[in-house]
PDB file of N, CA and C in Angstrom:
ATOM      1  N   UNK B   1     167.931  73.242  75.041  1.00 84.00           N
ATOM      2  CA  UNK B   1     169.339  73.429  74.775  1.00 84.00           C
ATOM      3  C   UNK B   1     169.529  74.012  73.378  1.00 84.00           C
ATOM      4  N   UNK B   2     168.934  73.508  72.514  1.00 88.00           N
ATOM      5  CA  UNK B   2     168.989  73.930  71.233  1.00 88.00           C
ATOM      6  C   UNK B   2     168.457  75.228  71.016  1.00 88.00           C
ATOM      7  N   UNK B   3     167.804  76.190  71.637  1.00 90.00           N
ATOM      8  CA  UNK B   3     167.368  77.649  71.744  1.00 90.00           C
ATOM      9  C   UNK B   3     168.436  78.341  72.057  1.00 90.00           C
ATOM     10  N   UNK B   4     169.034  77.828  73.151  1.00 91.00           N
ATOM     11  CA  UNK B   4     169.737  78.354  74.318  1.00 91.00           C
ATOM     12  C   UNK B   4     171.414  78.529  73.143  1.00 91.00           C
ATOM     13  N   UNK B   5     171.364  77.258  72.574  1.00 92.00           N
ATOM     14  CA  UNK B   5     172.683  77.595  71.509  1.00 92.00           C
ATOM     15  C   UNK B   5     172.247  78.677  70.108  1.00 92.00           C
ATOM     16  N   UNK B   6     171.329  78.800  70.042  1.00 92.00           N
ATOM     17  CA  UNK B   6     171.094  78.840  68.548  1.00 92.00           C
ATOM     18  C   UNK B   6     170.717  80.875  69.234  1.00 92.00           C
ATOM     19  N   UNK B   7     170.518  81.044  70.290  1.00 93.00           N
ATOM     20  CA  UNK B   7     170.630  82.473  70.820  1.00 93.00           C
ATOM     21  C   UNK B   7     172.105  82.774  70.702  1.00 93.00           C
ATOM     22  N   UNK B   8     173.317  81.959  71.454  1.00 93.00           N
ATOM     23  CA  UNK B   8     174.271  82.619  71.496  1.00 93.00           C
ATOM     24  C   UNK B   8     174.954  82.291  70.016  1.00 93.00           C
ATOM     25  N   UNK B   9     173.944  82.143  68.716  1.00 94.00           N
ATOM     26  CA  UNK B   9     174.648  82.079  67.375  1.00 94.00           C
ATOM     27  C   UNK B   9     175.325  80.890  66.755  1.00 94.00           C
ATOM     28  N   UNK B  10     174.960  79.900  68.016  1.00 93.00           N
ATOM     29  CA  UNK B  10     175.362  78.422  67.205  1.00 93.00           C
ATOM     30  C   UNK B  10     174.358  77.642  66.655  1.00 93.00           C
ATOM     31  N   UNK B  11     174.857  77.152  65.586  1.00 93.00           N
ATOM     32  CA  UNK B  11     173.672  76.956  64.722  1.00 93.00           C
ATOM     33  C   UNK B  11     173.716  75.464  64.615  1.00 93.00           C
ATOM     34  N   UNK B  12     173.027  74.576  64.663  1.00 93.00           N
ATOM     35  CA  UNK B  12     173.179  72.977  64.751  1.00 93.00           C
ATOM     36  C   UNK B  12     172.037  72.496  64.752  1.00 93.00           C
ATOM     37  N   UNK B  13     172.298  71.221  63.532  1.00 94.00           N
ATOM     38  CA  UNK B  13     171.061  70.265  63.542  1.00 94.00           C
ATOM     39  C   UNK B  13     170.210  69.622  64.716  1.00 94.00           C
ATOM     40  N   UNK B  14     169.201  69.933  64.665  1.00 91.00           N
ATOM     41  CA  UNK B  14     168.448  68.897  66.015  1.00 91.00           C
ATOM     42  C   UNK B  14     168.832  67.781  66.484  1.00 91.00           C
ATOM     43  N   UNK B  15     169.126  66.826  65.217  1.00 91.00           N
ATOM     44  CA  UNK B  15     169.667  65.650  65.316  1.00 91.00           C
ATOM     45  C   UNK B  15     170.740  65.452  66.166  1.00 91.00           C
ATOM     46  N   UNK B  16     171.586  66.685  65.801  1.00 93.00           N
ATOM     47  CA  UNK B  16     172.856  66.157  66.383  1.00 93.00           C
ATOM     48  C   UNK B  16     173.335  66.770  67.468  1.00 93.00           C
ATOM     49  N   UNK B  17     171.971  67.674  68.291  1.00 90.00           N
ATOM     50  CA  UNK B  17     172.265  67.937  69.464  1.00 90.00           C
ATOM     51  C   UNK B  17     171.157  66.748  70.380  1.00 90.00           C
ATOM     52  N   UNK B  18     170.123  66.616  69.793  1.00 86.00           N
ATOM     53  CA  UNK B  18     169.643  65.247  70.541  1.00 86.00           C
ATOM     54  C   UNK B  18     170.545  63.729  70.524  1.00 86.00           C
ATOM     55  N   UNK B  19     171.509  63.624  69.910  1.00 88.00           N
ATOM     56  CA  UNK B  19     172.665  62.453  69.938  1.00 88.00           C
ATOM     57  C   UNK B  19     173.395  62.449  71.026  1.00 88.00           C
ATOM     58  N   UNK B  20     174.033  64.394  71.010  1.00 89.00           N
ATOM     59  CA  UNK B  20     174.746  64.508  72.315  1.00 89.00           C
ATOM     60  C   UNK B  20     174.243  64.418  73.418  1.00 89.00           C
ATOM     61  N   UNK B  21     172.998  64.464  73.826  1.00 85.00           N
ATOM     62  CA  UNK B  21     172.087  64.480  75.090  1.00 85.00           C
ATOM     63  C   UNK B  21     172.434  63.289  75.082  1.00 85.00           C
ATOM     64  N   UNK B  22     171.722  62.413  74.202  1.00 84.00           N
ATOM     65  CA  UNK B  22     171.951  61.144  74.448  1.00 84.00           C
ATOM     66  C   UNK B  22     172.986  60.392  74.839  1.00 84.00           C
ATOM     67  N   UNK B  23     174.235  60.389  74.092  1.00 89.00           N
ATOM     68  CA  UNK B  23     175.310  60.253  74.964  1.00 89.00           C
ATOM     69  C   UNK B  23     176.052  60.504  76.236  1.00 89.00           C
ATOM     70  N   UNK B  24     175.991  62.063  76.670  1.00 88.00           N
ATOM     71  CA  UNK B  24     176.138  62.926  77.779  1.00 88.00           C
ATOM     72  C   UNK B  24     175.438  62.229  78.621  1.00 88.00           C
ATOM     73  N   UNK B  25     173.686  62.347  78.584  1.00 87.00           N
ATOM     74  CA  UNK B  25     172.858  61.804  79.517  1.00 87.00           C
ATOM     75  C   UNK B  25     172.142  60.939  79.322  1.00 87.00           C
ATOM     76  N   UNK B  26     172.075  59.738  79.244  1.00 81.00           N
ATOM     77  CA  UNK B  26     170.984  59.114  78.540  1.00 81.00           C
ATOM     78  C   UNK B  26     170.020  59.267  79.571  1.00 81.00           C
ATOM     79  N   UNK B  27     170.223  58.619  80.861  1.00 82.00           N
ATOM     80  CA  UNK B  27     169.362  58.589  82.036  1.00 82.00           C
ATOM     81  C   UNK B  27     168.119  59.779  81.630  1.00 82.00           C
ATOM     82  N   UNK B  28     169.246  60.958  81.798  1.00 81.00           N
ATOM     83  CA  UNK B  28     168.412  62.315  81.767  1.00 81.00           C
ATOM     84  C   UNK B  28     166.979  62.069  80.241  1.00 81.00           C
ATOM     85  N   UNK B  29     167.650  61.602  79.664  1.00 78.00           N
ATOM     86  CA  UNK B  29     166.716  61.876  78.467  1.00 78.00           C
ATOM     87  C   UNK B  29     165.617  60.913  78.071  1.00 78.00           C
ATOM     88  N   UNK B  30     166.095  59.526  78.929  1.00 75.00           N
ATOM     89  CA  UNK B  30     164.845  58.723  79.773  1.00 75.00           C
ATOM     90  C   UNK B  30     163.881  59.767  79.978  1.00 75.00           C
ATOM     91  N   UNK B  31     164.053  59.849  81.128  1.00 75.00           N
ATOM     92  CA  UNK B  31     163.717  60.709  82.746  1.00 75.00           C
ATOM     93  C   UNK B  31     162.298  61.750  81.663  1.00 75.00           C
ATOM     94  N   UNK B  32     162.883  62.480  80.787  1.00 75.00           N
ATOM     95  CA  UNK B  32     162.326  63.774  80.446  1.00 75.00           C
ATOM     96  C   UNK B  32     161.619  63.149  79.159  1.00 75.00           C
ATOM     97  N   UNK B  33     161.508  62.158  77.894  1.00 69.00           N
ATOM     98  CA  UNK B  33     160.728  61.754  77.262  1.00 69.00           C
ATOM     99  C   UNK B  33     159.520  61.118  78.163  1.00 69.00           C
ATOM    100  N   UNK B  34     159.872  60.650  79.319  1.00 66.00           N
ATOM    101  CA  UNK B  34     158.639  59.754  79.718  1.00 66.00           C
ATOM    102  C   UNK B  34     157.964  60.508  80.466  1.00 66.00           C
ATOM    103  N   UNK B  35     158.401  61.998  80.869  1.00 64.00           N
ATOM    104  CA  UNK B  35     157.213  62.612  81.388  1.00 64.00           C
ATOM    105  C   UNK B  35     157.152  64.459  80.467  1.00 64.00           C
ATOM    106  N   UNK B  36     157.252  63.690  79.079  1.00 67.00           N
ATOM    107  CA  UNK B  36     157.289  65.072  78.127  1.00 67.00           C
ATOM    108  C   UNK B  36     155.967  65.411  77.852  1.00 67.00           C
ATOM    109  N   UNK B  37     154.954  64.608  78.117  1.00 68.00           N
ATOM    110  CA  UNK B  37     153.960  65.114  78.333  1.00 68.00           C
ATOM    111  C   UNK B  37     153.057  64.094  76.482  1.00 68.00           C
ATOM    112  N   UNK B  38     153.921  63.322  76.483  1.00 70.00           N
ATOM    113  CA  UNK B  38     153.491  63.217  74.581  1.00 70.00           C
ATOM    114  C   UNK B  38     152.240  62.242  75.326  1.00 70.00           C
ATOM    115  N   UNK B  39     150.885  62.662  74.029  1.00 72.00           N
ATOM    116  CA  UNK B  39     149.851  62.435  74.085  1.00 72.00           C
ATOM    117  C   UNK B  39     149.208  60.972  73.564  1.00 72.00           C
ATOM    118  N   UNK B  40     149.337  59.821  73.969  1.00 78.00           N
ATOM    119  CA  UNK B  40     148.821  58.849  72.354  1.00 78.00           C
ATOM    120  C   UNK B  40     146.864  59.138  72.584  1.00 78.00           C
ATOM    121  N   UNK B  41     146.643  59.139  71.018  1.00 80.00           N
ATOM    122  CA  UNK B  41     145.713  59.747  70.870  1.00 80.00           C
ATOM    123  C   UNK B  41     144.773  58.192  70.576  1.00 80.00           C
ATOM    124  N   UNK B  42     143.303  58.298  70.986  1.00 83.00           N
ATOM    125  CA  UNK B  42     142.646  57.259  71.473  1.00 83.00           C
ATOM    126  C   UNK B  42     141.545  57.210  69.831  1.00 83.00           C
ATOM    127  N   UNK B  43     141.111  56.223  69.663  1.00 85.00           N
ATOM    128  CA  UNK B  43     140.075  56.021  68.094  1.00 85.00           C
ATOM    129  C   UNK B  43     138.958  55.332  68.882  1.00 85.00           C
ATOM    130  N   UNK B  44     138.165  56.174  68.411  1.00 82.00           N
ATOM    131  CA  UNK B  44     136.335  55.747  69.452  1.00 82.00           C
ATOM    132  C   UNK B  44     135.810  55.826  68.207  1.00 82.00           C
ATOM    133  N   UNK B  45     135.075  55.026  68.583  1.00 87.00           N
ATOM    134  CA  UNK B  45     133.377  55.248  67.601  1.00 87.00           C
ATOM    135  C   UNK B  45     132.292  55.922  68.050  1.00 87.00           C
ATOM    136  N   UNK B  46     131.580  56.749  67.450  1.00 89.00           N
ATOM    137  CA  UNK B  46     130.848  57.748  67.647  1.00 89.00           C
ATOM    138  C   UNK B  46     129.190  57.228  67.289  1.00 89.00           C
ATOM    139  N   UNK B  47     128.410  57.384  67.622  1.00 90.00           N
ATOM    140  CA  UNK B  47     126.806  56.905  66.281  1.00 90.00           C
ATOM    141  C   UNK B  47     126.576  57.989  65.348  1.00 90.00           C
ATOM    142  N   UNK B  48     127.286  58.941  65.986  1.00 90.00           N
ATOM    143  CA  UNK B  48     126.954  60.683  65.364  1.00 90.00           C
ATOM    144  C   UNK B  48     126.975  61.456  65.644  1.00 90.00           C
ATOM    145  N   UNK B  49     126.431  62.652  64.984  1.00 90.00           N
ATOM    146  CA  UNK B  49     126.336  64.209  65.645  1.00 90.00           C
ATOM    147  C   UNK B  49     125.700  64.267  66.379  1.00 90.00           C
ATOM    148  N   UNK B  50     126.126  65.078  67.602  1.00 91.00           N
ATOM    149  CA  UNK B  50     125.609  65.435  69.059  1.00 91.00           C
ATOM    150  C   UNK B  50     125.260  64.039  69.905  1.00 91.00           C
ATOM    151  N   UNK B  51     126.603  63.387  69.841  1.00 92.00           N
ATOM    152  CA  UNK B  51     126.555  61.985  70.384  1.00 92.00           C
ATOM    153  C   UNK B  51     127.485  62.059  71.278  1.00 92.00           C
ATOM    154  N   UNK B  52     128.770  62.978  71.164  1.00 91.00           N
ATOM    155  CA  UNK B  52     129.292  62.942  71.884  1.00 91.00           C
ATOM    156  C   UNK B  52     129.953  64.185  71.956  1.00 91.00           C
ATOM    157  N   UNK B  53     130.304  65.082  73.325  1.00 94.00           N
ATOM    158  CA  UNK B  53     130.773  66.472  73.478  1.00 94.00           C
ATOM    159  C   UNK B  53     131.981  66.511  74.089  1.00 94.00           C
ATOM    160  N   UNK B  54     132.762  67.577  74.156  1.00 94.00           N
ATOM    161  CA  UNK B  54     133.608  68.021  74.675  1.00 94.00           C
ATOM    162  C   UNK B  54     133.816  69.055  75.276  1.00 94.00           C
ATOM    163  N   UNK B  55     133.929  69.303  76.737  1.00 95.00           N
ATOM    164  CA  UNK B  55     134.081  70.930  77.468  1.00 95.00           C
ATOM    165  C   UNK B  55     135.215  70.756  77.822  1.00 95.00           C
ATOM    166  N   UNK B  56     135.753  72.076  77.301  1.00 94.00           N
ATOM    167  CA  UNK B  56     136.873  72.946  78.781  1.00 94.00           C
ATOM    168  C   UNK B  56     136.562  74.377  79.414  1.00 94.00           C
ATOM    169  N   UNK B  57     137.148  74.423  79.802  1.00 93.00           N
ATOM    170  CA  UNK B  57     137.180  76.231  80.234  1.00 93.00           C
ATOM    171  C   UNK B  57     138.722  76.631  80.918  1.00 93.00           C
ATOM    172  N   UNK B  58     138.745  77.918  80.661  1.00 91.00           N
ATOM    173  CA  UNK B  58     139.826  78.441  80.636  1.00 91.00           C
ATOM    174  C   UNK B  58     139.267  79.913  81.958  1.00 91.00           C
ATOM    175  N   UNK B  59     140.254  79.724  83.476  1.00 89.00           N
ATOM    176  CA  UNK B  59     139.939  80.409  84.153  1.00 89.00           C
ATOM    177  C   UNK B  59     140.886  81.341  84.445  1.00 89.00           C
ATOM    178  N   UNK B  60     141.675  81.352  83.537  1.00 89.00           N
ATOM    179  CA  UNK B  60     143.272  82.679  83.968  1.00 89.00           C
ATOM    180  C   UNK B  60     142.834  84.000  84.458  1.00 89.00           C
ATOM    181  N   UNK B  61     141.706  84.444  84.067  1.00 89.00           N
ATOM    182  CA  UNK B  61     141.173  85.644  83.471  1.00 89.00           C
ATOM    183  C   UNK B  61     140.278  86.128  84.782  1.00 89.00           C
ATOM    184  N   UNK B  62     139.925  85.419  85.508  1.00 88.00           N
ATOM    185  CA  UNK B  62     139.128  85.304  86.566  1.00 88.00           C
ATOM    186  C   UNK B  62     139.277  86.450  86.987  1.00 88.00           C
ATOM    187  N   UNK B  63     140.236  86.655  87.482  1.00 91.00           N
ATOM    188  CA  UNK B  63     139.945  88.154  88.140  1.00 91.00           C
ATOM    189  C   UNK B  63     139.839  89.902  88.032  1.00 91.00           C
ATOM    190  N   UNK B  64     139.623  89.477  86.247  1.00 93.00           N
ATOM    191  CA  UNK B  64     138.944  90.574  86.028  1.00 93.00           C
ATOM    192  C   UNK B  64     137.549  90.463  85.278  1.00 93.00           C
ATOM    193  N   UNK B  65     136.628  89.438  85.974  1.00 91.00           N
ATOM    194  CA  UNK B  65     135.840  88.919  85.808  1.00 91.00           C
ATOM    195  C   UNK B  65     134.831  88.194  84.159  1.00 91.00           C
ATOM    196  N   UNK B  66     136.203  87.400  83.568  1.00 92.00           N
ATOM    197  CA  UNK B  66     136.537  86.743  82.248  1.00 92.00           C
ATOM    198  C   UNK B  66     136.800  85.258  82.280  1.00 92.00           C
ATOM    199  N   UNK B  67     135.618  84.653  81.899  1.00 90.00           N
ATOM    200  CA  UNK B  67     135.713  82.893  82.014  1.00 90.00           C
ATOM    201  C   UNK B  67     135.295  82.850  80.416  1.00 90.00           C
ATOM    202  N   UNK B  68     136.288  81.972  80.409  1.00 93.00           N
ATOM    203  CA  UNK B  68     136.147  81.213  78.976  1.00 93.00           C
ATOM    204  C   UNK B  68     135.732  79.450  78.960  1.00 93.00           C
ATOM    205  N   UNK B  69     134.533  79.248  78.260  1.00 93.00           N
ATOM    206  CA  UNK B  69     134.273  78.007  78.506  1.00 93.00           C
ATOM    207  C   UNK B  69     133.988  77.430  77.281  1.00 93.00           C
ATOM    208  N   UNK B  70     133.728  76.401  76.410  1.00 95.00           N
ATOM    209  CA  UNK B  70     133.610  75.978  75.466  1.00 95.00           C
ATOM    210  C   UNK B  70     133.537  74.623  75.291  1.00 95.00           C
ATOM    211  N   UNK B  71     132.361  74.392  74.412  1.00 95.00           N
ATOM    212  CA  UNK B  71     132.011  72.881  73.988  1.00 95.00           C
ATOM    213  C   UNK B  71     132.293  72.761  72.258  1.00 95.00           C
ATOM    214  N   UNK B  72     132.418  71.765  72.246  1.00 94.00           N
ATOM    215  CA  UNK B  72     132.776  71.330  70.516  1.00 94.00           C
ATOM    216  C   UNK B  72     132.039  69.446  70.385  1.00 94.00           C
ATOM    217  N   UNK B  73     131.351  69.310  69.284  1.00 92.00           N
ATOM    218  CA  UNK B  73     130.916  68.291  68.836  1.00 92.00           C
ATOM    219  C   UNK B  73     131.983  66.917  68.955  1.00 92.00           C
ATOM    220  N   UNK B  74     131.851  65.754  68.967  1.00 85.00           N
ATOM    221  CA  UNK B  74     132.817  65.283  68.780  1.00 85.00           C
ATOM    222  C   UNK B  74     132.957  64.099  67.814  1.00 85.00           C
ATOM    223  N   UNK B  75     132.042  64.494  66.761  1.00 81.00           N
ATOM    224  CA  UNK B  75     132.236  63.654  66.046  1.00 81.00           C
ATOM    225  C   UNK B  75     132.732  64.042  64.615  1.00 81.00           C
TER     226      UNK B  75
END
């Protein structure tokens, strides 16, 4: 919402367009924090380097025969 105003030249604090959601909708703004996707981030213990890894890969690209894959240390 706040893009969507601030395109047609209205200019307004975050704050005080997340108040109005809130009021307008609260339900709605339930609904959309609990599946906004926010991450809580986890604290492990490690023994060390090359103790523990991480892969992804990235397949968008596939069909012009482009895979992206990648590991990173994780400690």
């Amino acid at each position: 919402i706040l893009g969507h105003l601030e395109a047609k030249g209205i200019h307004l604090p975050r704050e005080r367009v997340q108040e109005s959601l809130r009021r307008v909708d609260a339900i709605g703004v339930l609904v959309s924090q609990r599946w906004a996707g926010i991450i809580k981030r986890r604290v492990y213990k490690v023994r060390g380097s090359n103790a523990l890894w991480h892969q992804d890969g990235n397949e968008k690209l596939r069909h012009w025969g482009f895979w992206v894959h990648g590991c990173v240390d994780g400690h």
